[in-house]
Amino acid sequence: MRRAIFGLAAVITVGIALTGCTGSAGHTESDDKTINYWGFEGGISTKTAKQVISEFEESHPGYTVNAVVMDTADFDVKLPSTLGKASGPDLVYTGTEPNHLGRYVNVGQVSALDDVWQENGWDNLVPSTQQRLTYDGTPYAVGNELETVGLMYNRVILDRLGIPVPQTLEDLEAAMDKVLAAADGTTPMVLACGGPCYAGLHMMHALSYATIPTDEIVAATSDGDGAYTDDGWLEMLEKFKKWNDAGYFTADASGIPDENHTADFCAGGTAFMVKGPWMFNAMAECEKANPDAFEFGFTGFPVADGMPFQAYVGTGKAWFLSSSLDQNDEKRQAVLDLVKGFTDVSTFPSWIETDQRFPAVEFDAAEYKMTEPQQQAMQIIQDAGDNGGAVDVGFNNSAEETQVWVAGLQGILAGTTTPQDVIDELQAQLEKDQAAWADAK
C-alpha cells in the first residue's frame, strides 16, 4: 500500500438528530439489497450526497440505500453493539478519531480496505487523512470533509475599532482587549459550553495548536505515549482561564447551549469566533441577513509569538464498512461502489462549490470556484504543512475523556474547577484509555 501525499483538514460538526431515508419502503435490514447507511448530514442530506445516492440506486437495480442521519450521541450508543452485525449499518459516515473508528477496528467490527485501496484511487488521500484511517499499516476508512479550525472575525467591528487581523496569539489578546475597552457592548469572542460544549472543545483545538507542538498533541492519545502532564497542557488551560477571567468570552458561557449560539456573532455583536469550514454556508447567509453589521472574515488561528505556524488539519468525517460485509462479496462490492461514487472526481465541483466542503482526495484548488473563506482555509492547511496535526483535541480518545474535557471547561468557566484539577482528571482518564488500547491490540 502506498502512502498518500500531504494535504489538508478538521473538526467535527454534529449532525442533525433527524431520520431520513432514500429509496423505497418495504425493505428490511436482512434484505441483501438494502444498504443501511448511518451518518452525519454531510454524507447523507447535502445536495452532493443525495445525488450520489440517487445515481447509485439507478445504476444498481434492486439496491436501495436506507440513509439515516445520526448525531454523535446516537452513534456512541448504537454503533458499539450493532456494527459488524446484520442488525447494524452496512456503511457508516462519522468521525475518524480513535474514539470512533479506532475502537471498532480493534474489535473487528470494520472491514479492511487494503484489497481495494489503490484500484479505487484512495491511495491519493492526503496524509492527515491517511494517518487517521490506517491501523497497523492497513486502511479501514475513506476520508472526506477536509477541515481546519480557524479564527472567524467580523470585519465591520475590526474596521470600526481600527483592529488589524491578528497575526499572533498576542495580537489576538490585544485585539480582544481593545474590543472590551470600547465598552459598546461588543463581546470579544463567542463561546458556548452548555450541553456537549462543542464550541468549548473547538477552542481547545485552537489554543492547543497555538501553544503546544503538534507532536506532543498527537502523543496524548489512546494510541500514543504522551501525557497531559507533559509541558504545555496546563499552560494552555491556564490561558483559557485567563481569557475567561478577563471577560473575553460570551457571558455565562458555561450555561449556553450549542444551538444557535452563533446568533450574536451573525448579528454583529461579537468580534471573533473559533470554527471551521463547516460553518461557511451559514456565515454567507449571515452576511445576507445583516449586511450593515456583519462582514465575514476567516484566517488561521494565530499561534504564540516565536512558534512556527501550526493548525489542526484532518478530516471531519470518513466512510467505513461493517465487517459483516466480509461474508457477502456481492453486497460489499455494491457498498464500495457507493463510496467510490462519493469520492469520484466528478463530484468535486458539487462538494466544493455547492456544499462548501473539501473532499479528502487530492484536487487542484485552482480548478474550482471557491469563496474567499474557502481560499483562506486552503491557505491555512498549506501553511500548516508538516506542523498540521491528525488529532482533534477533546474527541481524540474515549467518550469518557470527552466528558472530562466538557466538565473541566465548564468548571473553569464557572470558577469551580482549576486548570490543574482538569489536568489531573484528563491524565487519569488518558492512562485508562491507553491501557485499554494496549489490551485491545
JSON list of C-alpha atoms in Angstrom, two decimals, residues 48-49 51-53 55-56 59-60 120 122 319 334-348 351:
[
{"chain": "A", "resi": 48, "resn": "THR", "atom": "CA", "xyz": [-23.96, 16.08, -3.35]},
{"chain": "A", "resi": 49, "resn": "ALA", "atom": "CA", "xyz": [-24.70, 13.12, -1.10]},
{"chain": "A", "resi": 51, "resn": "GLN", "atom": "CA", "xyz": [-27.28, 12.99, -5.88]},
{"chain": "A", "resi": 52, "resn": "VAL", "atom": "CA", "xyz": [-24.66, 10.25, -5.45]},
{"chain": "A", "resi": 53, "resn": "ILE", "atom": "CA", "xyz": [-27.16, 8.03, -3.64]},
{"chain": "A", "resi": 55, "resn": "GLU", "atom": "CA", "xyz": [-27.30, 7.75, -9.13]},
{"chain": "A", "resi": 56, "resn": "PHE", "atom": "CA", "xyz": [-26.14, 4.66, -7.27]},
{"chain": "A", "resi": 59, "resn": "SER", "atom": "CA", "xyz": [-27.04, 2.09, -11.66]},
{"chain": "A", "resi": 60, "resn": "HIS", "atom": "CA", "xyz": [-27.55, -0.80, -9.23]},
{"chain": "A", "resi": 120, "resn": "ASN", "atom": "CA", "xyz": [-10.38, 2.94, -6.19]},
{"chain": "A", "resi": 122, "resn": "TRP", "atom": "CA", "xyz": [-7.94, 6.12, -2.32]},
{"chain": "A", "resi": 319, "resn": "TRP", "atom": "CA", "xyz": [-16.82, 6.30, 5.34]},
{"chain": "A", "resi": 334, "resn": "ALA", "atom": "CA", "xyz": [-22.07, -2.61, -4.01]},
{"chain": "A", "resi": 335, "resn": "VAL", "atom": "CA", "xyz": [-21.27, -0.64, -0.86]},
{"chain": "A", "resi": 336, "resn": "LEU", "atom": "CA", "xyz": [-17.76, 0.00, -2.16]},
{"chain": "A", "resi": 337, "resn": "ASP", "atom": "CA", "xyz": [-19.30, 1.28, -5.41]},
{"chain": "A", "resi": 338, "resn": "LEU", "atom": "CA", "xyz": [-21.38, 3.72, -3.37]},
{"chain": "A", "resi": 339, "resn": "VAL", "atom": "CA", "xyz": [-18.31, 5.03, -1.55]},
{"chain": "A", "resi": 340, "resn": "LYS", "atom": "CA", "xyz": [-16.44, 5.29, -4.83]},
{"chain": "A", "resi": 341, "resn": "GLY", "atom": "CA", "xyz": [-19.32, 7.40, -6.13]},
{"chain": "A", "resi": 342, "resn": "PHE", "atom": "CA", "xyz": [-18.94, 9.78, -3.20]},
{"chain": "A", "resi": 343, "resn": "THR", "atom": "CA", "xyz": [-15.21, 10.18, -3.89]},
{"chain": "A", "resi": 344, "resn": "ASP", "atom": "CA", "xyz": [-15.28, 10.30, -7.69]},
{"chain": "A", "resi": 345, "resn": "VAL", "atom": "CA", "xyz": [-13.69, 13.42, -9.18]},
{"chain": "A", "resi": 346, "resn": "SER", "atom": "CA", "xyz": [-16.98, 14.22, -10.93]},
{"chain": "A", "resi": 347, "resn": "THR", "atom": "CA", "xyz": [-18.49, 15.03, -7.53]},
{"chain": "A", "resi": 348, "resn": "PHE", "atom": "CA", "xyz": [-15.81, 17.56, -6.59]},
{"chain": "A", "resi": 351, "resn": "TRP", "atom": "CA", "xyz": [-18.79, 19.09, -2.84]}
]
